Amino acid sequence: DTGTGRERLGHDGASGGQEDAASKQWARPRFTQPSKMRRRVIARPVGSSVRLKCVASGHPRPDIMWMKDDQALTGLEAGEHRKKKWTLSLKNLRPEDSGRYTCRVSNRAGAINATYKVDVIQRTRSKPVLTGTHPVNTTVDFGGT
């Protein structure tokens, strides 16, 4: 889109240049740190914490809204779960904190969103149980595998 706008600037007269200057100011939101958003399914034990990031840019500067299971997080919930500008921090996790957390980033030019699935795992007080193939004693020649 921006390439087309730049071409228009060169070919049109003054009015075309003004239109382009106005449209150039508008930029749809985009996530600026997608590498920090790769893990979309997160499992954490009860009592731990997690930070969900949705760092984005755009013009005008986009706003962010956090939702849990398609319901906007209220101020009370946001107080318990600190909200910095682009990060939702969930602390002292409880089983009822499990769910789908969505960040909706929007400005006048458009909107994007990303969803994280958070599973809060209840710890059980029992001795560990080996699952799968159990370790066995094995003899290996020197240099072997």
PDB file of C-alpha atoms in Angstrom:
ATOM      1  CA  ASP A   1       0.000   0.000   0.000  1.00  0.00           C
ATOM      2  CA  THR A   2       2.720   2.483   0.884  1.00  0.00           C
ATOM      3  CA  GLY A   3       4.485   1.844  -2.444  1.00  0.00           C
ATOM      4  CA  THR A   4       1.328   2.807  -4.351  1.00  0.00           C
ATOM      5  CA  GLY A   5       1.012   5.975  -2.257  1.00  0.00           C
ATOM      6  CA  ARG A   6       4.556   7.042  -3.048  1.00  0.00           C
ATOM      7  CA  GLU A   7       3.994   6.566  -6.774  1.00  0.00           C
ATOM      8  CA  ARG A   8       0.847   8.711  -6.523  1.00  0.00           C
ATOM      9  CA  LEU A   9       2.831  11.492  -4.869  1.00  0.00           C
ATOM     10  CA  GLY A  10       5.168  11.753  -7.861  1.00  0.00           C
ATOM     11  CA  HIS A  11       2.479  11.678 -10.574  1.00  0.00           C
ATOM     12  CA  ASP A  12      -0.353  13.773  -9.122  1.00  0.00           C
ATOM     13  CA  GLY A  13      -0.442  17.521  -8.667  1.00  0.00           C
ATOM     14  CA  ALA A  14      -0.587  19.443  -5.383  1.00  0.00           C
ATOM     15  CA  SER A  15      -3.987  18.030  -4.382  1.00  0.00           C
ATOM     16  CA  GLY A  16      -2.720  14.471  -4.910  1.00  0.00           C
ATOM     17  CA  GLY A  17       0.287  15.292  -2.774  1.00  0.00           C
ATOM     18  CA  GLN A  18      -1.963  16.526   0.027  1.00  0.00           C
ATOM     19  CA  GLU A  19      -4.053  13.366  -0.089  1.00  0.00           C
ATOM     20  CA  ASP A  20      -0.925  11.261   0.068  1.00  0.00           C
ATOM     21  CA  ALA A  21       0.460  13.218   3.020  1.00  0.00           C
ATOM     22  CA  ALA A  22      -2.806  12.571   4.879  1.00  0.00           C
ATOM     23  CA  SER A  23      -2.936   8.872   3.994  1.00  0.00           C
ATOM     24  CA  LYS A  24       0.746   8.439   4.837  1.00  0.00           C
ATOM     25  CA  GLN A  25      -0.010   9.537   8.408  1.00  0.00           C
ATOM     26  CA  TRP A  26      -2.396   6.624   8.858  1.00  0.00           C
ATOM     27  CA  ALA A  27      -0.834   3.245   9.493  1.00  0.00           C
ATOM     28  CA  ARG A  28      -2.713   0.110  10.464  1.00  0.00           C
ATOM     29  CA  PRO A  29      -1.538  -1.459  13.728  1.00  0.00           C
ATOM     30  CA  ARG A  30       1.056  -4.206  13.447  1.00  0.00           C
ATOM     31  CA  PHE A  31       2.778  -6.358  16.040  1.00  0.00           C
ATOM     32  CA  THR A  32       6.377  -5.196  16.448  1.00  0.00           C
ATOM     33  CA  GLN A  33       7.693  -8.193  18.448  1.00  0.00           C
ATOM     34  CA  PRO A  34       6.105 -11.285  16.858  1.00  0.00           C
ATOM     35  CA  SER A  35       8.995 -13.463  18.076  1.00  0.00           C
ATOM     36  CA  LYS A  36       7.839 -12.838  21.664  1.00  0.00           C
ATOM     37  CA  MET A  37       4.342 -14.001  20.718  1.00  0.00           C
ATOM     38  CA  ARG A  38       5.153 -17.437  19.260  1.00  0.00           C
ATOM     39  CA  ARG A  39       4.043 -19.473  22.279  1.00  0.00           C
ATOM     40  CA  ARG A  40       0.273 -19.095  22.115  1.00  0.00           C
ATOM     41  CA  VAL A  41      -0.551 -22.074  24.369  1.00  0.00           C
ATOM     42  CA  ILE A  42       0.879 -21.601  27.836  1.00  0.00           C
ATOM     43  CA  ALA A  43       0.623 -24.061  30.747  1.00  0.00           C
ATOM     44  CA  ARG A  44       1.557 -22.839  34.222  1.00  0.00           C
ATOM     45  CA  PRO A  45       1.166 -24.339  37.704  1.00  0.00           C
ATOM     46  CA  VAL A  46      -1.151 -22.811  40.307  1.00  0.00           C
ATOM     47  CA  GLY A  47       0.502 -19.892  42.142  1.00  0.00           C
ATOM     48  CA  SER A  48       2.904 -19.008  39.315  1.00  0.00           C
ATOM     49  CA  SER A  49       2.692 -16.031  36.958  1.00  0.00           C
ATOM     50  CA  VAL A  50       2.682 -15.342  33.229  1.00  0.00           C
ATOM     51  CA  ARG A  51       3.124 -12.256  31.037  1.00  0.00           C
ATOM     52  CA  LEU A  52       1.230 -11.979  27.758  1.00  0.00           C
ATOM     53  CA  LYS A  53       2.737  -9.507  25.256  1.00  0.00           C
ATOM     54  CA  CYS A  54       1.136  -7.749  22.308  1.00  0.00           C
ATOM     55  CA  VAL A  55       3.589  -4.944  21.498  1.00  0.00           C
ATOM     56  CA  ALA A  56       2.319  -3.019  18.476  1.00  0.00           C
ATOM     57  CA  SER A  57       2.849   0.149  16.479  1.00  0.00           C
ATOM     58  CA  GLY A  58       0.718   2.207  14.134  1.00  0.00           C
ATOM     59  CA  HIS A  59      -0.422   5.750  13.484  1.00  0.00           C
ATOM     60  CA  PRO A  60      -2.274   7.178  15.256  1.00  0.00           C
ATOM     61  CA  ARG A  61      -0.813   5.255  18.196  1.00  0.00           C
ATOM     62  CA  PRO A  62      -3.053   2.226  18.680  1.00  0.00           C
ATOM     63  CA  ASP A  63      -5.007   1.420  21.827  1.00  0.00           C
ATOM     64  CA  ILE A  64      -5.033  -2.041  23.364  1.00  0.00           C
ATOM     65  CA  MET A  65      -7.909  -3.862  25.021  1.00  0.00           C
ATOM     66  CA  TRP A  66      -7.529  -7.223  26.784  1.00  0.00           C
ATOM     67  CA  MET A  67     -10.309  -9.796  26.866  1.00  0.00           C
ATOM     68  CA  LYS A  68     -10.668 -13.143  28.586  1.00  0.00           C
ATOM     69  CA  ASP A  69     -12.934 -15.648  26.823  1.00  0.00           C
ATOM     70  CA  ASP A  70     -14.352 -12.800  24.673  1.00  0.00           C
ATOM     71  CA  GLN A  71     -15.269 -10.680  27.748  1.00  0.00           C
ATOM     72  CA  ALA A  72     -13.434  -7.384  28.302  1.00  0.00           C
ATOM     73  CA  LEU A  73     -11.300  -7.472  31.438  1.00  0.00           C
ATOM     74  CA  THR A  74     -12.768  -5.087  34.005  1.00  0.00           C
ATOM     75  CA  GLY A  75     -10.776  -2.553  36.023  1.00  0.00           C
ATOM     76  CA  LEU A  76     -11.062  -4.809  39.086  1.00  0.00           C
ATOM     77  CA  GLU A  77      -9.526  -7.745  37.203  1.00  0.00           C
ATOM     78  CA  ALA A  78      -6.887  -5.469  35.681  1.00  0.00           C
ATOM     79  CA  GLY A  79      -5.978  -4.345  39.212  1.00  0.00           C
ATOM     80  CA  GLU A  80      -5.312  -7.940  40.246  1.00  0.00           C
ATOM     81  CA  HIS A  81      -3.585  -8.587  36.915  1.00  0.00           C
ATOM     82  CA  ARG A  82      -1.338  -5.567  36.299  1.00  0.00           C
ATOM     83  CA  LYS A  83      -1.650  -4.075  32.809  1.00  0.00           C
ATOM     84  CA  LYS A  84       1.314  -2.237  31.376  1.00  0.00           C
ATOM     85  CA  LYS A  85       0.824  -0.629  27.992  1.00  0.00           C
ATOM     86  CA  TRP A  86       1.394  -3.771  25.872  1.00  0.00           C
ATOM     87  CA  THR A  87       1.666  -6.551  28.477  1.00  0.00           C
ATOM     88  CA  LEU A  88      -0.902  -8.314  30.626  1.00  0.00           C
ATOM     89  CA  SER A  89       0.718  -9.761  33.766  1.00  0.00           C
ATOM     90  CA  LEU A  90      -1.212 -12.564  35.425  1.00  0.00           C
ATOM     91  CA  LYS A  91       0.098 -13.254  38.927  1.00  0.00           C
ATOM     92  CA  ASN A  92      -0.627 -15.876  41.582  1.00  0.00           C
ATOM     93  CA  LEU A  93      -2.516 -17.958  39.015  1.00  0.00           C
ATOM     94  CA  ARG A  94      -5.593 -19.924  40.066  1.00  0.00           C
ATOM     95  CA  PRO A  95      -7.440 -22.614  38.069  1.00  0.00           C
ATOM     96  CA  GLU A  96     -10.198 -20.102  37.218  1.00  0.00           C
ATOM     97  CA  ASP A  97      -7.589 -17.960  35.429  1.00  0.00           C
ATOM     98  CA  SER A  98      -7.436 -20.616  32.680  1.00  0.00           C
ATOM     99  CA  GLY A  99      -8.926 -19.434  29.406  1.00  0.00           C
ATOM    100  CA  ARG A 100      -8.378 -17.599  26.124  1.00  0.00           C
ATOM    101  CA  TYR A 101      -6.791 -14.162  26.530  1.00  0.00           C
ATOM    102  CA  THR A 102      -7.071 -11.873  23.515  1.00  0.00           C
ATOM    103  CA  CYS A 103      -5.392  -8.540  22.935  1.00  0.00           C
ATOM    104  CA  ARG A 104      -7.230  -6.281  20.496  1.00  0.00           C
ATOM    105  CA  VAL A 105      -5.020  -3.515  19.130  1.00  0.00           C
ATOM    106  CA  SER A 106      -6.807  -0.829  17.121  1.00  0.00           C
ATOM    107  CA  ASN A 107      -6.629   2.674  15.745  1.00  0.00           C
ATOM    108  CA  ARG A 108      -8.630   4.583  13.110  1.00  0.00           C
ATOM    109  CA  ALA A 109      -6.781   2.769  10.314  1.00  0.00           C
ATOM    110  CA  GLY A 110      -7.610  -0.784  11.433  1.00  0.00           C
ATOM    111  CA  ALA A 111      -7.430  -3.478  14.098  1.00  0.00           C
ATOM    112  CA  ILE A 112      -5.492  -6.672  14.800  1.00  0.00           C
ATOM    113  CA  ASN A 113      -5.695  -9.213  17.565  1.00  0.00           C
ATOM    114  CA  ALA A 114      -3.827 -12.170  19.029  1.00  0.00           C
ATOM    115  CA  THR A 115      -5.083 -14.894  21.357  1.00  0.00           C
ATOM    116  CA  TYR A 116      -3.207 -16.839  24.010  1.00  0.00           C
ATOM    117  CA  LYS A 117      -4.578 -19.999  25.618  1.00  0.00           C
ATOM    118  CA  VAL A 118      -3.581 -20.178  29.281  1.00  0.00           C
ATOM    119  CA  ASP A 119      -3.935 -23.464  31.179  1.00  0.00           C
ATOM    120  CA  VAL A 120      -3.438 -23.256  34.934  1.00  0.00           C
ATOM    121  CA  ILE A 121      -2.468 -26.717  36.127  1.00  0.00           C
ATOM    122  CA  GLN A 122      -3.429 -27.939  39.582  1.00  0.00           C
ATOM    123  CA  ARG A 123      -0.471 -29.529  41.335  1.00  0.00           C
ATOM    124  CA  THR A 124      -1.203 -32.869  42.933  1.00  0.00           C
ATOM    125  CA  ARG A 125       0.541 -34.017  46.096  1.00  0.00           C
ATOM    126  CA  SER A 126       1.558 -37.522  45.086  1.00  0.00           C
ATOM    127  CA  LYS A 127       4.833 -39.243  44.418  1.00  0.00           C
ATOM    128  CA  PRO A 128       6.053 -39.082  40.822  1.00  0.00           C
ATOM    129  CA  VAL A 129       5.138 -41.901  38.471  1.00  0.00           C
ATOM    130  CA  LEU A 130       7.348 -42.830  35.503  1.00  0.00           C
ATOM    131  CA  THR A 131       5.417 -42.939  32.243  1.00  0.00           C
ATOM    132  CA  GLY A 132       6.451 -44.158  28.805  1.00  0.00           C
ATOM    133  CA  THR A 133       9.557 -46.302  28.356  1.00  0.00           C
ATOM    134  CA  HIS A 134      11.385 -46.794  31.645  1.00  0.00           C
ATOM    135  CA  PRO A 135      15.156 -46.401  31.884  1.00  0.00           C
ATOM    136  CA  VAL A 136      17.023 -49.727  31.818  1.00  0.00           C
ATOM    137  CA  ASN A 137      20.643 -50.651  32.468  1.00  0.00           C
ATOM    138  CA  THR A 138      22.563 -50.872  29.204  1.00  0.00           C
ATOM    139  CA  THR A 139      26.121 -51.820  28.330  1.00  0.00           C
ATOM    140  CA  VAL A 140      27.782 -49.753  25.595  1.00  0.00           C
ATOM    141  CA  ASP A 141      31.159 -50.245  23.911  1.00  0.00           C
ATOM    142  CA  PHE A 142      33.646 -47.384  24.273  1.00  0.00           C
ATOM    143  CA  GLY A 143      32.858 -44.776  21.590  1.00  0.00           C
ATOM    144  CA  GLY A 144      29.443 -46.339  20.975  1.00  0.00           C
ATOM    145  CA  THR A 145      26.045 -44.743  21.343  1.00  0.00           C
TER     146      THR A 145
END
